[in-house]
Coordinates of C-alpha atoms in Angstrom, one line a residue:
Chain A
M13 CA 59.3 127.1 128.9
G14 CA 63.0 127.2 128.3
L15 CA 64.8 129.8 126.2
R16 CA 64.7 129.0 122.6
P17 CA 67.9 129.2 120.5
S18 CA 68.2 132.5 118.8
T19 CA 68.1 130.9 115.4
A20 CA 64.8 129.0 115.9
E21 CA 61.5 130.4 114.6
P22 CA 58.7 131.2 116.9
R23 CA 56.3 128.3 117.6
W24 CA 53.5 129.6 115.6
V25 CA 55.6 130.0 112.5
R26 CA 56.7 126.5 112.7
L27 CA 53.2 125.3 113.2
L28 CA 52.0 127.3 110.2
L29 CA 54.7 126.1 107.9
V30 CA 54.2 122.5 108.9
S31 CA 50.4 122.6 108.5
V32 CA 50.6 124.4 105.2
T33 CA 52.9 121.7 103.9
L34 CA 50.8 118.9 105.2
L35 CA 47.5 120.4 103.9
F36 CA 49.0 120.9 100.5
L37 CA 50.4 117.4 100.3
G38 CA 47.1 116.0 101.6
A39 CA 45.0 117.9 99.1
F40 CA 47.1 117.4 96.0
L41 CA 48.9 114.1 96.6
V42 CA 47.4 111.9 99.2
T43 CA 43.7 112.4 98.5
P44 CA 43.9 111.5 94.8
L45 CA 46.0 108.5 95.7
V46 CA 43.4 107.3 98.2
A47 CA 40.6 108.1 95.8
V48 CA 42.1 105.8 93.2
F49 CA 41.9 102.9 95.6
V50 CA 38.5 103.9 97.0
E51 CA 37.0 104.0 93.5
A52 CA 38.7 100.8 92.4
F53 CA 37.2 98.9 95.4
R54 CA 33.8 100.7 95.3
K55 CA 32.0 97.5 94.1
G56 CA 34.0 95.1 96.2
L57 CA 37.1 93.0 95.7
G58 CA 35.3 90.7 93.2
A59 CA 34.6 93.5 90.8
Y60 CA 38.1 94.8 91.3
L61 CA 39.7 91.5 90.4
A62 CA 37.2 90.9 87.6
S63 CA 38.6 94.1 85.9
F64 CA 41.8 92.2 85.3
A65 CA 40.0 89.3 83.5
D66 CA 39.4 91.5 80.5
P67 CA 41.8 90.3 77.7
A68 CA 42.2 94.0 76.6
V69 CA 43.6 94.8 80.1
L70 CA 45.9 91.8 80.2
S71 CA 47.2 92.7 76.8
A72 CA 47.8 96.3 78.0
I73 CA 49.8 95.0 80.9
R74 CA 51.8 92.7 78.7
L75 CA 52.6 95.6 76.3
T76 CA 53.6 97.9 79.1
L77 CA 55.9 95.3 80.5
L78 CA 57.4 94.7 77.1
A79 CA 58.0 98.4 76.4
A80 CA 59.6 98.9 79.8
G81 CA 61.5 95.6 79.5
I82 CA 63.1 97.0 76.3
A83 CA 63.4 100.7 77.2
V84 CA 65.0 100.1 80.6
P85 CA 67.9 97.9 79.4
V86 CA 68.5 100.0 76.3
N87 CA 68.7 103.1 78.4
L88 CA 70.8 101.4 81.0
V89 CA 73.4 100.7 78.3
F90 CA 73.0 104.0 76.6
G91 CA 73.1 105.9 80.0
L92 CA 76.3 104.1 81.0
A93 CA 78.0 104.7 77.7
A94 CA 76.9 108.4 77.5
A95 CA 77.9 109.1 81.1
W96 CA 81.3 107.4 80.6
A97 CA 81.9 109.4 77.4
V98 CA 80.9 112.7 79.0
A99 CA 82.7 112.2 82.3
K100 CA 85.9 110.6 81.2
F101 CA 86.7 112.0 77.8
E102 CA 87.1 115.3 76.1
F103 CA 85.6 115.5 72.6
P104 CA 84.1 118.1 70.4
G105 CA 80.3 118.5 70.8
K106 CA 80.4 117.2 74.4
S107 CA 78.1 120.0 75.8
L108 CA 75.8 119.5 72.9
L109 CA 75.5 115.8 73.8
T110 CA 74.7 116.6 77.4
T111 CA 72.0 119.1 76.2
L112 CA 70.6 116.6 73.8
I113 CA 70.3 114.0 76.6
D114 CA 67.9 116.4 78.4
L115 CA 65.8 117.0 75.2
P116 CA 63.1 114.4 76.1
L117 CA 62.5 116.2 79.4
A118 CA 62.3 119.6 77.7
V119 CA 60.0 118.7 74.9
S120 CA 56.3 117.8 75.3
P121 CA 55.7 114.1 75.1
V122 CA 53.1 114.7 72.5
V123 CA 55.7 116.3 70.3
S124 CA 58.0 113.3 70.8
G125 CA 55.2 111.1 69.6
L126 CA 54.5 113.3 66.6
I127 CA 58.2 113.2 65.6
Y128 CA 58.0 109.4 65.3
V129 CA 54.8 109.7 63.3
L130 CA 56.6 112.1 61.0
V131 CA 59.5 109.8 60.5
F132 CA 57.9 106.3 60.5
G133 CA 54.3 107.1 59.7
L134 CA 52.6 106.1 56.4
H135 CA 53.2 109.6 55.0
G136 CA 56.4 110.1 56.9
W137 CA 60.0 110.0 55.6
L138 CA 60.5 106.3 56.0
G139 CA 56.8 105.4 55.5
P140 CA 56.9 104.2 51.9
W141 CA 60.1 102.2 52.4
L142 CA 58.6 100.6 55.5
Q143 CA 55.4 99.8 53.7
A144 CA 57.3 98.3 50.8
H145 CA 59.0 95.9 53.2
D146 CA 55.7 95.3 55.1
L147 CA 57.0 96.8 58.3
Q148 CA 54.7 98.7 60.6
V149 CA 56.1 101.0 63.2
I150 CA 53.4 103.6 63.9
F151 CA 50.2 102.2 65.4
A152 CA 52.1 99.1 66.3
V153 CA 54.3 97.7 69.0
P154 CA 57.6 99.0 67.6
G155 CA 56.4 102.6 67.6
I156 CA 55.3 102.2 71.3
V157 CA 58.7 100.8 72.2
L158 CA 60.5 103.6 70.3
A159 CA 58.5 106.3 71.9
T160 CA 59.0 104.8 75.4
V161 CA 62.8 104.6 74.8
F162 CA 62.8 108.2 73.6
V163 CA 61.1 109.7 76.6
T164 CA 63.2 107.6 79.1
V165 CA 66.6 108.5 77.6
P166 CA 67.6 111.1 80.3
F167 CA 67.0 109.1 83.5
V168 CA 70.0 106.8 83.8
A169 CA 72.5 109.2 82.1
R170 CA 71.5 112.1 84.2
E171 CA 72.0 110.2 87.4
L172 CA 75.4 108.9 86.3
I173 CA 77.0 112.0 84.7
P174 CA 77.5 114.2 87.7
L175 CA 78.6 111.3 89.9
M176 CA 81.1 110.0 87.3
Q177 CA 82.4 113.6 86.7
E178 CA 83.0 114.1 90.4
Q179 CA 84.7 110.7 90.7
G180 CA 87.1 111.5 87.9
T181 CA 89.4 108.9 86.4
E182 CA 92.0 108.3 89.1
D183 CA 90.4 105.0 90.2
E184 CA 90.4 103.7 86.7
E185 CA 94.0 104.8 86.1
S186 CA 95.0 103.2 89.3
A187 CA 93.4 99.9 88.2
L188 CA 95.2 100.1 84.8
T189 CA 98.6 100.7 86.4
L190 CA 97.9 97.6 88.5
G191 CA 97.6 95.6 85.3
A192 CA 93.8 95.4 85.0
S193 CA 92.3 95.2 81.5
G194 CA 89.7 97.7 80.3
W195 CA 86.9 95.3 80.9
Q196 CA 88.2 94.3 84.4
T197 CA 88.5 98.0 85.3
F198 CA 84.9 98.7 84.2
R199 CA 83.5 95.7 86.0
R200 CA 85.5 95.8 89.2
V201 CA 86.1 99.5 89.7
T202 CA 83.8 101.8 87.6
L203 CA 80.6 99.8 87.9
P204 CA 80.8 99.4 91.7
N205 CA 81.6 103.1 92.1
V206 CA 78.3 104.0 90.4
R207 CA 76.1 101.1 91.3
W208 CA 73.6 103.0 93.5
A209 CA 73.2 105.9 91.2
L210 CA 72.7 103.4 88.4
L211 CA 70.0 101.6 90.3
Y212 CA 68.4 104.9 91.2
G213 CA 68.4 105.9 87.5
V214 CA 66.9 102.5 86.5
I215 CA 64.1 102.8 89.1
L216 CA 63.1 106.3 87.8
C217 CA 63.5 105.1 84.2
N218 CA 61.2 102.2 84.8
A219 CA 58.6 104.3 86.4
R220 CA 58.5 106.7 83.5
A221 CA 58.6 103.8 81.0
M222 CA 55.5 102.2 82.5
G223 CA 53.6 105.4 83.1
E224 CA 54.2 107.3 79.9
F225 CA 51.1 108.5 78.3
G226 CA 51.5 111.4 75.8
A227 CA 54.1 110.1 73.4
V228 CA 52.8 106.6 73.4
S229 CA 49.2 107.8 72.9
V230 CA 50.3 109.6 69.7
V231 CA 52.0 106.5 68.1
S232 CA 49.7 103.9 69.5
G233 CA 46.5 104.2 67.4
H234 CA 44.6 102.8 70.4
I235 CA 43.9 99.4 68.9
R236 CA 42.2 97.6 71.7
G237 CA 44.0 94.5 72.8
K238 CA 46.9 95.3 70.5
T239 CA 48.5 98.7 70.9
N240 CA 47.2 99.9 74.2
T241 CA 49.5 100.3 77.2
V242 CA 48.2 100.4 80.8
P243 CA 47.9 104.2 80.9
L244 CA 46.1 104.2 77.6
Q245 CA 43.8 101.5 78.7
V246 CA 42.9 103.5 81.8
E247 CA 41.8 106.4 79.6
I248 CA 39.7 104.1 77.4
L249 CA 37.9 102.5 80.3
Y250 CA 37.3 105.8 81.9
N251 CA 35.9 107.3 78.7
E252 CA 33.5 104.3 78.5
Y253 CA 32.2 105.2 82.0
N254 CA 33.7 101.9 83.3
F255 CA 34.9 103.6 86.4
V256 CA 35.6 100.5 88.5
A257 CA 37.8 98.9 85.8
A258 CA 39.5 102.3 85.1
F259 CA 40.4 102.8 88.7
A260 CA 41.4 99.2 89.2
V261 CA 43.9 99.4 86.3
A262 CA 44.9 102.8 87.5
S263 CA 45.6 101.3 91.0
L264 CA 48.3 99.2 89.3
L265 CA 50.1 102.4 88.3
A266 CA 49.5 103.9 91.7
M267 CA 51.1 100.8 93.3
L268 CA 54.0 101.1 90.9
A269 CA 54.4 104.7 92.1
L270 CA 54.4 103.5 95.7
V271 CA 56.9 100.7 95.0
T272 CA 59.1 103.2 93.1
L273 CA 59.1 105.6 96.0
A274 CA 59.9 102.9 98.4
A275 CA 62.8 101.6 96.3
K276 CA 64.0 105.2 95.8
T277 CA 64.0 105.8 99.5
L278 CA 65.7 102.6 100.1
V279 CA 68.5 103.4 97.7
E280 CA 68.9 106.9 99.1
W281 CA 69.1 105.5 102.5
R282 CA 71.7 103.0 101.4
V283 CA 73.7 105.7 99.7
A284 CA 73.6 107.8 102.9
A285 CA 74.5 104.9 105.1
A286 CA 77.5 104.0 102.9
P287 CA 79.5 107.1 102.4
A288 CA 82.3 104.8 101.4
S289 CA 80.6 103.9 98.2
I290 CA 79.9 107.3 96.8
F291 CA 80.9 110.2 98.9
A292 CA 84.4 109.3 99.9
A293 CA 85.4 111.1 96.8
G294 CA 84.1 114.3 98.5
E295 CA 87.4 114.5 100.4
K296 CA 89.0 115.9 97.4
P297 CA 89.5 119.6 97.7
Chain B
M6 CA 120.2 104.3 85.1
S7 CA 116.8 102.8 85.8
I8 CA 114.6 105.3 84.0
T9 CA 115.8 107.4 81.1
V10 CA 113.6 109.6 79.0
E11 CA 114.9 111.7 76.1
N12 CA 113.4 114.8 74.6
I13 CA 109.8 114.4 75.8
S14 CA 107.4 117.1 74.7
K15 CA 103.7 117.4 75.5
S16 CA 101.2 120.0 74.4
Y17 CA 97.6 120.5 75.4
G18 CA 96.3 122.6 72.6
A19 CA 98.4 125.7 72.6
F20 CA 99.8 125.1 76.0
R21 CA 103.2 123.4 76.0
A22 CA 103.4 121.4 79.2
L23 CA 106.7 119.8 78.5
K24 CA 109.4 121.3 76.2
G25 CA 111.8 118.5 75.2
V26 CA 112.7 117.1 78.6
S27 CA 115.4 114.6 79.1
L28 CA 115.9 112.9 82.5
E29 CA 117.8 110.1 84.1
V30 CA 116.5 108.5 87.3
P31 CA 119.2 106.5 89.1
D32 CA 118.5 102.9 90.2
A33 CA 117.3 102.1 93.7
R34 CA 117.2 105.8 94.7
I35 CA 114.4 108.3 95.4
T36 CA 114.3 111.1 92.9
A37 CA 112.1 114.2 93.4
L38 CA 110.5 116.1 90.6
L39 CA 110.2 119.5 92.2
G40 CA 108.5 122.5 90.7
P41 CA 105.6 124.9 91.0
S42 CA 102.1 124.0 89.6
G43 CA 102.1 124.1 85.9
S44 CA 105.8 123.3 85.6
G45 CA 105.0 120.0 83.9
K46 CA 106.2 117.6 86.6
T47 CA 103.0 115.6 87.0
T48 CA 102.7 115.4 83.2
L49 CA 106.2 114.0 83.0
L50 CA 105.4 111.4 85.7
R51 CA 102.2 110.4 83.9
I52 CA 104.0 110.0 80.6
I53 CA 106.6 107.8 82.3
A54 CA 103.7 105.7 83.7
G55 CA 102.0 105.5 80.4
L56 CA 98.9 107.4 81.6
E57 CA 99.6 110.1 79.0
A58 CA 101.2 109.8 75.6
P59 CA 104.0 112.2 74.7
D60 CA 103.8 114.3 71.5
E61 CA 105.0 112.9 68.2
G62 CA 108.7 113.1 67.8
S63 CA 109.5 112.6 71.5
G64 CA 112.4 110.4 72.3
P65 CA 112.4 107.0 74.0
I66 CA 111.3 106.2 77.6
R67 CA 113.5 103.4 78.9
F68 CA 113.1 101.3 82.0
H69 CA 116.4 99.5 82.6
Q70 CA 117.5 100.0 78.9
E71 CA 114.2 98.7 77.5
D72 CA 112.2 101.1 75.5
V73 CA 108.6 101.1 76.9
A74 CA 107.3 104.1 75.0
G75 CA 105.1 101.9 72.8
R76 CA 103.9 99.8 75.7
R77 CA 100.5 100.2 77.3
V78 CA 100.2 101.2 80.9
Q79 CA 99.3 97.7 82.0
E80 CA 102.5 96.3 80.5
R81 CA 104.9 98.8 82.0
R82 CA 104.8 97.4 85.5
V83 CA 104.9 100.7 87.3
G84 CA 103.6 101.3 90.8
F85 CA 101.7 104.5 90.7
V86 CA 100.5 106.3 93.9
F87 CA 98.0 109.1 93.5
Q88 CA 97.7 112.3 95.5
H89 CA 94.2 111.4 96.6
Y90 CA 95.0 107.7 97.1
A91 CA 92.5 106.5 94.5
L92 CA 91.7 103.5 96.7
F93 CA 88.8 101.4 95.6
K94 CA 86.2 102.4 98.1
H95 CA 84.0 99.4 97.8
M96 CA 86.9 97.0 98.6
T97 CA 88.6 96.3 101.9
V98 CA 92.2 97.2 102.5
F99 CA 93.0 93.5 101.8
E100 CA 91.1 93.5 98.5
N101 CA 92.7 96.8 97.5
V102 CA 96.2 95.4 98.0
A103 CA 95.3 92.1 96.4
F104 CA 93.7 93.8 93.3
G105 CA 96.8 93.8 91.1
L106 CA 97.4 90.1 91.8
R107 CA 93.8 89.0 91.3
V108 CA 93.3 90.7 87.9
R109 CA 96.2 88.8 86.4
P110 CA 95.3 86.3 83.7
K111 CA 94.7 82.8 85.1
H112 CA 98.0 81.3 84.2
E113 CA 99.9 84.1 85.8
R114 CA 97.7 84.5 88.9
P115 CA 99.3 83.4 92.1
E116 CA 97.5 80.9 94.2
R117 CA 95.1 82.1 96.9
A118 CA 97.4 81.3 99.7
V119 CA 100.3 83.0 98.0
I120 CA 98.2 86.2 97.5
D121 CA 97.1 86.0 101.2
R122 CA 100.6 85.8 102.4
K123 CA 101.9 88.5 100.1
V124 CA 99.2 91.0 101.0
H125 CA 99.8 90.4 104.7
D126 CA 103.5 90.8 104.3
L127 CA 102.9 94.1 102.5
L128 CA 100.4 95.3 105.1
Q129 CA 103.0 94.5 107.7
L130 CA 105.6 96.5 105.8
V131 CA 103.3 99.6 105.7
Q132 CA 102.3 98.9 109.4
L133 CA 98.7 98.3 108.7
D134 CA 98.4 94.6 109.4
G135 CA 95.5 94.8 111.7
M136 CA 93.5 96.9 109.2
A137 CA 93.1 94.3 106.5
H138 CA 89.3 94.1 106.8
R139 CA 88.6 97.8 107.1
Y140 CA 87.2 99.9 104.2
P141 CA 89.2 103.0 103.0
S142 CA 86.5 105.3 104.6
Q143 CA 87.4 103.9 108.0
L144 CA 91.1 104.9 107.7
S145 CA 92.9 108.2 108.2
G146 CA 94.6 110.0 105.3
G147 CA 98.0 108.7 106.3
Q148 CA 96.8 105.2 106.5
R149 CA 95.0 105.4 103.2
Q150 CA 98.2 106.6 101.5
R151 CA 100.1 103.6 103.0
V152 CA 97.5 101.3 101.7
A153 CA 97.9 102.9 98.2
L154 CA 101.6 102.3 98.5
A155 CA 101.2 98.7 99.5
R156 CA 98.8 98.2 96.6
A157 CA 101.3 99.7 94.2
L158 CA 104.1 97.5 95.6
A159 CA 102.0 94.3 95.4
V160 CA 102.6 94.0 91.6
E161 CA 106.4 94.1 92.1
P162 CA 106.8 97.2 90.0
R163 CA 110.1 98.0 88.3
V164 CA 109.7 101.6 89.3
L165 CA 107.6 103.4 91.8
L166 CA 106.0 106.7 90.7
L167 CA 104.3 108.9 93.3
D168 CA 102.2 112.0 92.4
E169 CA 102.3 114.5 95.3
P170 CA 102.0 111.5 97.7
F171 CA 101.7 113.7 100.8
G172 CA 99.8 116.6 99.2
A173 CA 96.4 115.8 100.7
L174 CA 97.6 115.2 104.2
D175 CA 97.9 117.7 107.1
A176 CA 101.3 119.1 108.0
R177 CA 102.1 116.9 110.9
V178 CA 101.1 113.6 109.2
R179 CA 102.9 114.7 106.1
K180 CA 106.2 115.1 108.1
Q181 CA 105.8 111.7 109.8
L182 CA 104.9 110.0 106.5
R183 CA 107.9 111.4 104.7
V184 CA 110.3 110.2 107.4
W185 CA 108.6 106.9 107.2
L186 CA 108.8 106.7 103.4
R187 CA 112.5 107.4 103.5
R188 CA 113.0 104.6 106.0
L189 CA 110.8 102.2 104.0
H190 CA 112.9 103.0 100.9
D191 CA 116.1 102.3 102.7
E192 CA 114.6 98.9 103.4
I193 CA 113.2 97.9 100.0
A194 CA 115.4 100.2 97.7
I195 CA 113.0 100.4 94.8
T196 CA 113.7 103.0 92.1
S197 CA 111.3 105.8 93.0
L198 CA 110.3 109.1 91.3
F199 CA 108.0 111.4 93.2
V200 CA 106.4 114.7 92.3
T201 CA 106.2 117.5 94.8
H202 CA 105.8 121.3 94.9
D203 CA 107.2 121.3 98.5
Q204 CA 110.9 122.0 98.5
D205 CA 111.4 120.8 102.1
E206 CA 109.8 117.5 101.2
A207 CA 112.0 117.1 98.1
L208 CA 115.2 118.1 100.0
E209 CA 114.4 115.8 102.9
V210 CA 113.2 112.7 101.2
A211 CA 115.0 112.5 97.9
D212 CA 118.6 111.4 97.0
R213 CA 118.3 113.5 93.9
V214 CA 116.3 116.5 93.1
V215 CA 115.2 117.6 89.7
V216 CA 113.9 121.1 89.6
M217 CA 111.3 121.9 86.9
N218 CA 109.9 125.1 85.6
E219 CA 107.6 125.9 82.7
G220 CA 108.1 122.5 81.0
R221 CA 111.8 122.4 81.3
I222 CA 114.4 121.0 83.8
E223 CA 116.2 123.8 85.5
Q224 CA 118.7 121.7 87.4
A225 CA 119.2 118.2 88.6
G226 CA 121.5 117.2 91.4
S227 CA 121.8 116.1 95.0
P228 CA 119.7 118.1 97.6
E229 CA 122.9 119.8 98.7
E230 CA 123.9 120.8 95.1
V231 CA 120.5 122.3 94.2
F232 CA 120.3 124.1 97.5
H233 CA 123.8 125.4 97.9
D234 CA 124.8 125.7 94.3
P235 CA 121.7 126.7 92.3
A236 CA 122.2 126.8 88.6
T237 CA 119.6 129.4 87.7
E238 CA 117.7 132.3 89.2
F239 CA 114.6 130.1 89.2
V240 CA 116.2 127.4 91.4
M241 CA 117.6 130.1 93.7
N242 CA 114.2 131.6 94.1
F243 CA 112.3 128.4 94.4
L244 CA 114.4 126.6 97.0
G245 CA 114.1 128.5 100.2
H246 CA 113.6 132.1 101.0
V247 CA 115.9 134.6 99.2
N248 CA 116.3 138.4 99.1
V249 CA 116.5 139.8 95.6
F250 CA 118.2 143.2 95.0
D251 CA 118.5 145.1 91.8
G252 CA 122.2 145.7 91.2
R253 CA 125.0 146.2 88.6
I254 CA 128.1 144.3 87.6
E255 CA 131.1 146.5 86.9
D256 CA 134.8 145.6 86.7
G257 CA 134.2 142.2 88.3
K258 CA 132.4 143.8 91.2
V259 CA 128.8 143.6 92.3
T260 CA 127.1 146.8 93.3
F261 CA 123.7 147.0 94.9
A262 CA 122.0 149.4 97.3
S263 CA 125.0 151.3 98.8
V264 CA 127.3 148.3 98.8
Q265 CA 130.0 147.2 96.4
V266 CA 131.3 143.6 96.8
E267 CA 134.0 141.7 95.0
H268 CA 132.6 138.4 93.9
P269 CA 134.1 135.5 91.9
D270 CA 130.8 135.0 90.0
A271 CA 130.9 138.6 88.7
A272 CA 134.5 138.3 87.4
H273 CA 133.4 136.5 84.2
L274 CA 130.1 138.2 83.6
H275 CA 129.4 141.1 81.3
A276 CA 129.0 144.5 82.9
G277 CA 125.5 145.7 83.2
P278 CA 122.4 145.4 85.4
T279 CA 121.8 142.2 87.3
R280 CA 119.9 140.8 90.1
V281 CA 121.6 140.0 93.4
F282 CA 120.4 137.0 95.4
I283 CA 121.2 136.7 99.1
R284 CA 119.7 134.2 101.5
P285 CA 118.5 135.6 104.9
H286 CA 121.1 133.4 106.7
E287 CA 123.9 134.9 104.6
L288 CA 123.4 138.3 106.2
S289 CA 125.1 139.4 109.4
L290 CA 124.1 142.2 111.7
H291 CA 126.6 144.6 113.2
L292 CA 126.4 147.6 115.5
L293 CA 129.2 149.4 113.7
P294 CA 129.7 149.9 109.9
R295 CA 131.9 147.5 108.0
S296 CA 133.5 148.0 104.6
D297 CA 130.7 146.4 102.6
S298 CA 127.7 146.8 104.8
L299 CA 124.5 148.9 104.5
P300 CA 122.5 150.6 107.2
A301 CA 119.0 149.4 107.9
R302 CA 116.2 149.6 110.4
V303 CA 114.4 146.6 112.0
T304 CA 110.7 146.7 111.0
G305 CA 109.6 143.2 112.1
I306 CA 110.7 140.3 114.2
H307 CA 109.6 136.7 114.0
A308 CA 111.4 134.9 116.9
A309 CA 109.4 131.7 117.2
G310 CA 111.7 129.2 115.6
P311 CA 115.3 127.9 115.7
A312 CA 116.5 131.2 114.2
V313 CA 115.1 134.7 114.4
R314 CA 113.8 136.1 111.1
L315 CA 114.1 139.9 111.0
T316 CA 112.5 142.1 108.5
L317 CA 114.7 145.2 107.7
A318 CA 114.3 148.3 105.6
T319 CA 116.9 150.7 104.3
E320 CA 116.6 154.5 104.3
A321 CA 115.7 154.2 100.6
G322 CA 112.8 151.8 101.3
L323 CA 114.5 148.6 100.3
V324 CA 112.9 145.8 102.4
F325 CA 114.6 142.4 103.0
S326 CA 114.9 139.6 105.5
A327 CA 117.8 138.4 107.6
D328 CA 118.1 135.3 109.9
V329 CA 120.1 135.6 113.1
S330 CA 120.7 133.0 115.8
Q331 CA 118.7 133.3 119.1
D332 CA 122.1 134.1 120.8
V333 CA 122.9 137.0 118.4
Y334 CA 119.3 138.2 118.7
R335 CA 119.7 138.5 122.5
S336 CA 123.3 139.8 122.6
L337 CA 122.5 142.6 120.1
K338 CA 119.3 143.4 121.9
V339 CA 117.4 143.6 118.6
A340 CA 114.1 145.5 118.8
V341 CA 111.8 147.0 116.2
G342 CA 113.1 150.3 115.2
G343 CA 116.7 149.3 116.0
R344 CA 119.4 150.4 113.5
F345 CA 122.1 148.0 112.4
W346 CA 124.8 147.6 109.7
V347 CA 124.0 144.6 107.6
Q348 CA 126.8 142.7 105.9
P349 CA 126.4 140.0 103.2
R350 CA 128.7 137.1 103.8
D351 CA 127.7 135.6 100.5
L352 CA 125.6 136.4 97.5
R353 CA 124.9 135.1 94.0
V354 CA 124.5 136.6 90.6
F355 CA 123.4 134.7 87.5
P356 CA 124.3 135.5 83.9
G357 CA 121.8 137.5 81.9
I358 CA 118.6 139.0 83.2
A359 CA 116.0 136.4 82.7
D360 CA 112.8 138.0 83.6
Q361 CA 110.6 135.0 84.1
T362 CA 111.9 134.0 87.5
R363 CA 110.8 136.8 89.8
D364 CA 107.5 136.3 91.4

């Protein structure tokens, strides 16, 4: 055996660290993931596929897609606007805004849901007015969308703010001196500068929007075939001892997680491979 | 005059970055705005470009007699070069230079072939013709700054504004690039205003130097004027190394340390305490006493350079520098601990004791 560099740990330390890590990951992450698929396919592919013929399941999938389909674009626009405001302007209450953006991460999702019940519910602040106009928010689709938007607020903004702050405003100023309009500057300079961070934020935002349970559970009312999202449907099926269907539907969420991880890795790899796109600003002192 | 600004002020909260600055930038020349950080030079440049708005009550900003103070930055037609290049990282060198032409409204936009030719001409001008398809990350700092310059020139600006254009480069490239910029300017003769805190850079590149301090202009003139005939203590201190002695003015004579010198500057100044400024090269070393010389001992020698910089100390502990030629250095056999008589060949005193300039 050759001499080891003075900074390297002894072999047994390395082995120990690596095996502890792998064991931990295996026990807490890989095993449950595998279990989901094992349980889902326990009675064969036919039973697995049959789970998705249930109209209630199809409705849950549609509702989840709808909620994410609204929450992600809304937060994309909001995230860009908020990051732009925080990174490029000085205004009173700026630090309060950045703190507020993190609020949905800090507060329990159940509380988020309850806030909406308090505001829009039958006995809530806007309840009587909504009822008078025959509008239902709580225990209906609008409530689910609102709750989903709320819990996914931080994801895009948080990815963009540090990057845009680091990039500063010189690129934009440069474009303006060259005669570009505000919109041209945004589209041709600002957006390309943040495109990977934006995509990253959207991926995380989407994963959360589709997987959200707590807040949505409070405002949903669990009306089968109407106000159940995929995670809520999984719970219902499980509580009814319909394990194959529960795990089959859960496998959708597990696959979403895998796709998200893959996309996230791909974006991270793309960012690392293209220092030009993001890290060239790192040359500044 | 190509650019004239009158009475420009700018405050950031309680901090007054510019205090009523008026400036004239001559046509087709390079003018340097020179000053330490916080002197307001970059703020002034950005106000001229339209990237910042001056305070209410500021005077006009004129480009060739036309007041542009109310114009937006896009309409001012300035070429602006940033210290950190601000190249668009996702665009090639070609696309960067073409940017200003491509964002024009359709009826003003040149044809594709015209843009192509123009960009290549500009890249040739900045000696980067082979680099058109590279990305900024594949270029060195000096190359990036040249791309930034070509990009600014592409829109045919009326004035070229450069904010510390060499500030982010290492010393050797910086020197090359400033010689190159001077030559380029001699070729295209565009009215240029550049900001720098480096006095060598200002004196070497510019036709005219404007020295700024604490939001005001201290002096404007040719490099020779500001260097040899500084108007204020600040300019004296800022441009080149200088020894400062506490002295007195009495009967038209300047007294400091153990020396009394007749000096024309002192003749019309009030008697009283003053500060005496002597550049290191204005001091001579002698083996024997002269009428107005003071004795000092050599405490340090820095001989690696065209001249030899000596550090000297008097009996009373007064420390100062003197530059002597390599010949004198050898013929006097200067060594640490050696005693000499030091005679000022020239000195300067300024009216009043302004206490902001000593640092």
